[in-house]
Amino acid sequence: MKKILSGLIILTVFVTSCATLQSIVKSTFPYTSTLIIPATSQTGRTFSATSTASSIDQIFTGSGSNTSQISQVRMASAKIEAVSPSSQSLGVFKSVKVYLLNGSNEVLVASRNDVSATSGSSLVLDIDNSKFLDDYVKAGTLRVRMDYVLQSGLNVDLSVKASLGFNSSPTTAN
């Protein structure tokens, strides 16, 4: 009985430590991009704004030496917030779609439809984490495109910061 109990305790500790190690090793890293929405954008029509994204974790960009060490990159979070004017309500948007661009390829990573007119200066987007984004993040230059439809007009150009969070796992040896 003592052997069975000892075996169960050791097994429990082992399984718990593996899960803890996996959560420590998994990495979440952010990318940000500033997009300009011109005041001349008309309501009810789809427009696009594109910008290069940057990350504070440069090790995960194509210019780093360890990009081969990550895999299974997926979306973890997406948010846009007004930068200038910072008090601008994002309720001016009717809908927002955010894409990652890599050369001629693109993938939809986040969106929000039916944005409330009473939204504040930041807006959390619905993410699509069903796709692996390794090829986009490892490419070196990550570009973000935001397609948007305005439900009310702007008096001045709006600068919006898109914050995209990614999860990754370390590459395992075969």
PDB file of C-alpha atoms in Angstrom:
ATOM      1  CA  MET A   1       0.000   0.000   0.000  1.00  0.00           C
ATOM      2  CA  LYS A   2       2.870   2.365   0.832  1.00  0.00           C
ATOM      3  CA  LYS A   3       4.471   1.632  -2.552  1.00  0.00           C
ATOM      4  CA  ILE A   4       1.241   2.467  -4.391  1.00  0.00           C
ATOM      5  CA  LEU A   5       0.781   5.674  -2.392  1.00  0.00           C
ATOM      6  CA  SER A   6       4.420   6.667  -2.948  1.00  0.00           C
ATOM      7  CA  GLY A   7       4.088   5.930  -6.654  1.00  0.00           C
ATOM      8  CA  LEU A   8       0.943   8.055  -6.928  1.00  0.00           C
ATOM      9  CA  ILE A   9       2.615  10.949  -5.096  1.00  0.00           C
ATOM     10  CA  ILE A  10       5.678  10.781  -7.369  1.00  0.00           C
ATOM     11  CA  LEU A  11       3.460  10.600 -10.456  1.00  0.00           C
ATOM     12  CA  THR A  12       1.403  13.590  -9.272  1.00  0.00           C
ATOM     13  CA  VAL A  13       4.528  15.659  -8.600  1.00  0.00           C
ATOM     14  CA  PHE A  14       5.966  14.723 -12.000  1.00  0.00           C
ATOM     15  CA  VAL A  15       2.799  15.607 -13.928  1.00  0.00           C
ATOM     16  CA  THR A  16       2.394  18.883 -12.016  1.00  0.00           C
ATOM     17  CA  SER A  17       6.009  19.888 -12.602  1.00  0.00           C
ATOM     18  CA  CYS A  18       5.718  19.130 -16.345  1.00  0.00           C
ATOM     19  CA  ALA A  19       2.639  21.350 -16.631  1.00  0.00           C
ATOM     20  CA  THR A  20       4.362  24.105 -14.665  1.00  0.00           C
ATOM     21  CA  LEU A  21       7.480  23.868 -16.817  1.00  0.00           C
ATOM     22  CA  GLN A  22       5.417  23.987 -19.998  1.00  0.00           C
ATOM     23  CA  SER A  23       3.596  27.135 -18.843  1.00  0.00           C
ATOM     24  CA  ILE A  24       6.915  28.784 -17.946  1.00  0.00           C
ATOM     25  CA  VAL A  25       8.517  27.886 -21.265  1.00  0.00           C
ATOM     26  CA  LYS A  26       5.553  29.076 -23.338  1.00  0.00           C
ATOM     27  CA  SER A  27       6.073  32.667 -24.286  1.00  0.00           C
ATOM     28  CA  THR A  28       3.684  35.533 -24.878  1.00  0.00           C
ATOM     29  CA  PHE A  29       5.064  38.470 -26.804  1.00  0.00           C
ATOM     30  CA  PRO A  30       3.432  41.683 -28.019  1.00  0.00           C
ATOM     31  CA  TYR A  31       3.585  43.551 -31.298  1.00  0.00           C
ATOM     32  CA  THR A  32       2.306  47.097 -31.734  1.00  0.00           C
ATOM     33  CA  SER A  33       1.491  49.080 -34.817  1.00  0.00           C
ATOM     34  CA  THR A  34       0.296  52.660 -35.217  1.00  0.00           C
ATOM     35  CA  LEU A  35      -2.328  53.154 -37.906  1.00  0.00           C
ATOM     36  CA  ILE A  36      -3.605  56.490 -39.225  1.00  0.00           C
ATOM     37  CA  ILE A  37      -7.309  56.897 -39.983  1.00  0.00           C
ATOM     38  CA  PRO A  38      -7.739  60.000 -42.191  1.00  0.00           C
ATOM     39  CA  ALA A  39     -10.502  62.460 -41.294  1.00  0.00           C
ATOM     40  CA  THR A  40     -11.494  62.283 -44.967  1.00  0.00           C
ATOM     41  CA  SER A  41     -12.676  58.661 -44.535  1.00  0.00           C
ATOM     42  CA  GLN A  42     -16.366  58.479 -45.364  1.00  0.00           C
ATOM     43  CA  THR A  43     -18.927  56.664 -43.242  1.00  0.00           C
ATOM     44  CA  GLY A  44     -20.404  53.387 -44.432  1.00  0.00           C
ATOM     45  CA  ARG A  45     -17.490  52.481 -46.737  1.00  0.00           C
ATOM     46  CA  THR A  46     -14.601  50.072 -46.139  1.00  0.00           C
ATOM     47  CA  PHE A  47     -11.135  51.637 -45.908  1.00  0.00           C
ATOM     48  CA  SER A  48      -7.710  50.222 -45.034  1.00  0.00           C
ATOM     49  CA  ALA A  49      -4.752  51.458 -43.024  1.00  0.00           C
ATOM     50  CA  THR A  50      -1.418  49.587 -43.095  1.00  0.00           C
ATOM     51  CA  SER A  51       1.696  49.899 -40.951  1.00  0.00           C
ATOM     52  CA  THR A  52       4.752  47.936 -39.864  1.00  0.00           C
ATOM     53  CA  ALA A  53       4.485  46.260 -36.475  1.00  0.00           C
ATOM     54  CA  SER A  54       7.301  46.188 -33.950  1.00  0.00           C
ATOM     55  CA  SER A  55       7.990  44.086 -30.883  1.00  0.00           C
ATOM     56  CA  ILE A  56       9.994  44.700 -27.754  1.00  0.00           C
ATOM     57  CA  ASP A  57      10.984  41.045 -27.915  1.00  0.00           C
ATOM     58  CA  GLN A  58      13.244  41.431 -30.943  1.00  0.00           C
ATOM     59  CA  ILE A  59      14.510  37.896 -30.370  1.00  0.00           C
ATOM     60  CA  PHE A  60      11.283  36.660 -31.974  1.00  0.00           C
ATOM     61  CA  THR A  61      11.612  38.733 -35.127  1.00  0.00           C
ATOM     62  CA  GLY A  62      13.367  37.552 -38.249  1.00  0.00           C
ATOM     63  CA  SER A  63      16.387  39.678 -37.332  1.00  0.00           C
ATOM     64  CA  GLY A  64      16.925  37.664 -34.162  1.00  0.00           C
ATOM     65  CA  SER A  65      18.975  34.485 -34.027  1.00  0.00           C
ATOM     66  CA  ASN A  66      16.434  32.351 -32.162  1.00  0.00           C
ATOM     67  CA  THR A  67      13.424  32.446 -34.465  1.00  0.00           C
ATOM     68  CA  SER A  68      14.011  28.792 -35.206  1.00  0.00           C
ATOM     69  CA  GLN A  69      13.524  28.121 -31.504  1.00  0.00           C
ATOM     70  CA  ILE A  70       9.807  28.989 -31.450  1.00  0.00           C
ATOM     71  CA  SER A  71       6.812  27.269 -32.985  1.00  0.00           C
ATOM     72  CA  GLN A  72       3.054  27.097 -32.751  1.00  0.00           C
ATOM     73  CA  VAL A  73       2.654  30.870 -32.760  1.00  0.00           C
ATOM     74  CA  ARG A  74      -1.001  31.847 -32.278  1.00  0.00           C
ATOM     75  CA  MET A  75      -2.979  34.959 -31.455  1.00  0.00           C
ATOM     76  CA  ALA A  76      -3.451  35.548 -27.735  1.00  0.00           C
ATOM     77  CA  SER A  77      -5.030  39.017 -27.659  1.00  0.00           C
ATOM     78  CA  ALA A  78      -5.831  42.022 -29.810  1.00  0.00           C
ATOM     79  CA  LYS A  79      -6.784  45.547 -28.866  1.00  0.00           C
ATOM     80  CA  ILE A  80      -6.883  48.944 -30.509  1.00  0.00           C
ATOM     81  CA  GLU A  81      -6.685  52.247 -28.671  1.00  0.00           C
ATOM     82  CA  ALA A  82      -6.835  55.889 -29.650  1.00  0.00           C
ATOM     83  CA  VAL A  83      -3.417  57.563 -29.498  1.00  0.00           C
ATOM     84  CA  SER A  84      -4.104  60.961 -31.029  1.00  0.00           C
ATOM     85  CA  PRO A  85      -6.453  62.393 -30.038  1.00  0.00           C
ATOM     86  CA  SER A  86      -6.246  60.078 -27.025  1.00  0.00           C
ATOM     87  CA  SER A  87      -9.765  60.951 -25.872  1.00  0.00           C
ATOM     88  CA  GLN A  88     -11.331  59.887 -29.194  1.00  0.00           C
ATOM     89  CA  SER A  89     -14.121  57.347 -28.763  1.00  0.00           C
ATOM     90  CA  LEU A  90     -13.610  54.280 -30.922  1.00  0.00           C
ATOM     91  CA  GLY A  91     -17.379  54.186 -31.275  1.00  0.00           C
ATOM     92  CA  VAL A  92     -16.741  55.993 -34.572  1.00  0.00           C
ATOM     93  CA  PHE A  93     -16.006  52.541 -36.011  1.00  0.00           C
ATOM     94  CA  LYS A  94     -18.830  50.327 -37.182  1.00  0.00           C
ATOM     95  CA  SER A  95     -16.510  47.375 -37.748  1.00  0.00           C
ATOM     96  CA  VAL A  96     -12.790  46.591 -37.615  1.00  0.00           C
ATOM     97  CA  LYS A  97     -10.775  43.714 -39.113  1.00  0.00           C
ATOM     98  CA  VAL A  98      -7.052  43.242 -38.456  1.00  0.00           C
ATOM     99  CA  TYR A  99      -4.831  41.244 -40.815  1.00  0.00           C
ATOM    100  CA  LEU A 100      -1.181  40.195 -40.673  1.00  0.00           C
ATOM    101  CA  LEU A 101       0.694  40.635 -43.942  1.00  0.00           C
ATOM    102  CA  ASN A 102       3.722  38.720 -45.152  1.00  0.00           C
ATOM    103  CA  GLY A 103       4.615  39.602 -48.708  1.00  0.00           C
ATOM    104  CA  SER A 104       1.584  38.699 -50.792  1.00  0.00           C
ATOM    105  CA  ASN A 105       0.025  36.530 -48.074  1.00  0.00           C
ATOM    106  CA  GLU A 106      -2.387  37.766 -45.437  1.00  0.00           C
ATOM    107  CA  VAL A 107      -4.402  36.268 -42.615  1.00  0.00           C
ATOM    108  CA  LEU A 108      -7.292  37.664 -40.578  1.00  0.00           C
ATOM    109  CA  VAL A 109      -6.287  37.580 -36.899  1.00  0.00           C
ATOM    110  CA  ALA A 110      -8.859  39.766 -35.131  1.00  0.00           C
ATOM    111  CA  SER A 111     -12.102  41.574 -35.783  1.00  0.00           C
ATOM    112  CA  ARG A 112     -15.011  43.351 -34.185  1.00  0.00           C
ATOM    113  CA  ASN A 113     -18.405  43.866 -35.782  1.00  0.00           C
ATOM    114  CA  ASP A 114     -21.211  46.089 -34.545  1.00  0.00           C
ATOM    115  CA  VAL A 115     -18.985  48.331 -32.427  1.00  0.00           C
ATOM    116  CA  SER A 116     -21.066  50.254 -29.905  1.00  0.00           C
ATOM    117  CA  ALA A 117     -21.268  53.992 -30.548  1.00  0.00           C
ATOM    118  CA  THR A 118     -20.575  54.481 -26.821  1.00  0.00           C
ATOM    119  CA  SER A 119     -17.241  52.625 -26.868  1.00  0.00           C
ATOM    120  CA  GLY A 120     -14.380  54.322 -25.061  1.00  0.00           C
ATOM    121  CA  SER A 121     -10.882  55.098 -26.299  1.00  0.00           C
ATOM    122  CA  SER A 122      -9.871  51.416 -26.382  1.00  0.00           C
ATOM    123  CA  LEU A 123     -11.539  48.420 -27.955  1.00  0.00           C
ATOM    124  CA  VAL A 124     -10.807  44.728 -27.359  1.00  0.00           C
ATOM    125  CA  LEU A 125     -11.099  42.710 -30.557  1.00  0.00           C
ATOM    126  CA  ASP A 126     -12.283  39.140 -31.059  1.00  0.00           C
ATOM    127  CA  ILE A 127      -9.264  37.015 -31.987  1.00  0.00           C
ATOM    128  CA  ASP A 128      -8.973  34.070 -34.334  1.00  0.00           C
ATOM    129  CA  ASN A 129      -6.465  31.724 -32.717  1.00  0.00           C
ATOM    130  CA  SER A 130      -7.273  28.745 -34.936  1.00  0.00           C
ATOM    131  CA  LYS A 131      -4.264  29.352 -37.206  1.00  0.00           C
ATOM    132  CA  PHE A 132      -0.543  29.009 -36.643  1.00  0.00           C
ATOM    133  CA  LEU A 133       1.230  32.271 -37.494  1.00  0.00           C
ATOM    134  CA  ASP A 134       4.852  31.070 -37.436  1.00  0.00           C
ATOM    135  CA  ASP A 135       5.548  32.112 -41.040  1.00  0.00           C
ATOM    136  CA  TYR A 136       4.295  35.643 -40.406  1.00  0.00           C
ATOM    137  CA  VAL A 137       6.139  36.288 -37.139  1.00  0.00           C
ATOM    138  CA  LYS A 138       9.389  34.651 -38.252  1.00  0.00           C
ATOM    139  CA  ALA A 139       9.492  36.539 -41.572  1.00  0.00           C
ATOM    140  CA  GLY A 140      11.264  39.537 -40.062  1.00  0.00           C
ATOM    141  CA  THR A 141       9.042  42.410 -41.126  1.00  0.00           C
ATOM    142  CA  LEU A 142       5.531  42.029 -39.801  1.00  0.00           C
ATOM    143  CA  ARG A 143       2.933  44.341 -41.316  1.00  0.00           C
ATOM    144  CA  VAL A 144      -0.554  44.972 -39.995  1.00  0.00           C
ATOM    145  CA  ARG A 145      -3.536  46.041 -42.067  1.00  0.00           C
ATOM    146  CA  MET A 146      -6.736  47.255 -40.493  1.00  0.00           C
ATOM    147  CA  ASP A 147      -9.886  47.314 -42.604  1.00  0.00           C
ATOM    148  CA  TYR A 148     -12.518  49.540 -41.052  1.00  0.00           C
ATOM    149  CA  VAL A 149     -15.947  51.015 -41.627  1.00  0.00           C
ATOM    150  CA  LEU A 150     -16.838  54.263 -39.862  1.00  0.00           C
ATOM    151  CA  GLN A 151     -20.314  54.799 -38.462  1.00  0.00           C
ATOM    152  CA  SER A 152     -19.661  58.487 -37.754  1.00  0.00           C
ATOM    153  CA  GLY A 153     -17.265  61.011 -39.224  1.00  0.00           C
ATOM    154  CA  LEU A 154     -13.952  62.261 -37.833  1.00  0.00           C
ATOM    155  CA  ASN A 155     -13.019  65.925 -37.351  1.00  0.00           C
ATOM    156  CA  VAL A 156      -9.259  65.223 -37.376  1.00  0.00           C
ATOM    157  CA  ASP A 157      -7.018  62.340 -38.422  1.00  0.00           C
ATOM    158  CA  LEU A 158      -7.140  59.550 -35.837  1.00  0.00           C
ATOM    159  CA  SER A 159      -3.988  57.704 -34.804  1.00  0.00           C
ATOM    160  CA  VAL A 160      -4.783  54.221 -33.477  1.00  0.00           C
ATOM    161  CA  LYS A 161      -2.369  51.799 -31.805  1.00  0.00           C
ATOM    162  CA  ALA A 162      -3.045  48.132 -32.520  1.00  0.00           C
ATOM    163  CA  SER A 163      -1.629  45.856 -29.811  1.00  0.00           C
ATOM    164  CA  LEU A 164      -1.387  42.212 -30.839  1.00  0.00           C
ATOM    165  CA  GLY A 165      -0.327  39.527 -28.374  1.00  0.00           C
ATOM    166  CA  PHE A 166       1.043  36.188 -29.587  1.00  0.00           C
ATOM    167  CA  ASN A 167       1.650  32.890 -27.775  1.00  0.00           C
ATOM    168  CA  SER A 168       4.390  30.495 -28.797  1.00  0.00           C
ATOM    169  CA  SER A 169       6.004  27.291 -27.669  1.00  0.00           C
ATOM    170  CA  PRO A 170       9.643  26.302 -27.869  1.00  0.00           C
ATOM    171  CA  THR A 171      10.587  24.144 -30.839  1.00  0.00           C
ATOM    172  CA  THR A 172      11.080  20.566 -29.739  1.00  0.00           C
ATOM    173  CA  ALA A 173      13.898  18.399 -31.047  1.00  0.00           C
ATOM    174  CA  ASN A 174      12.838  15.519 -33.293  1.00  0.00           C
TER     175      ASN A 174
END
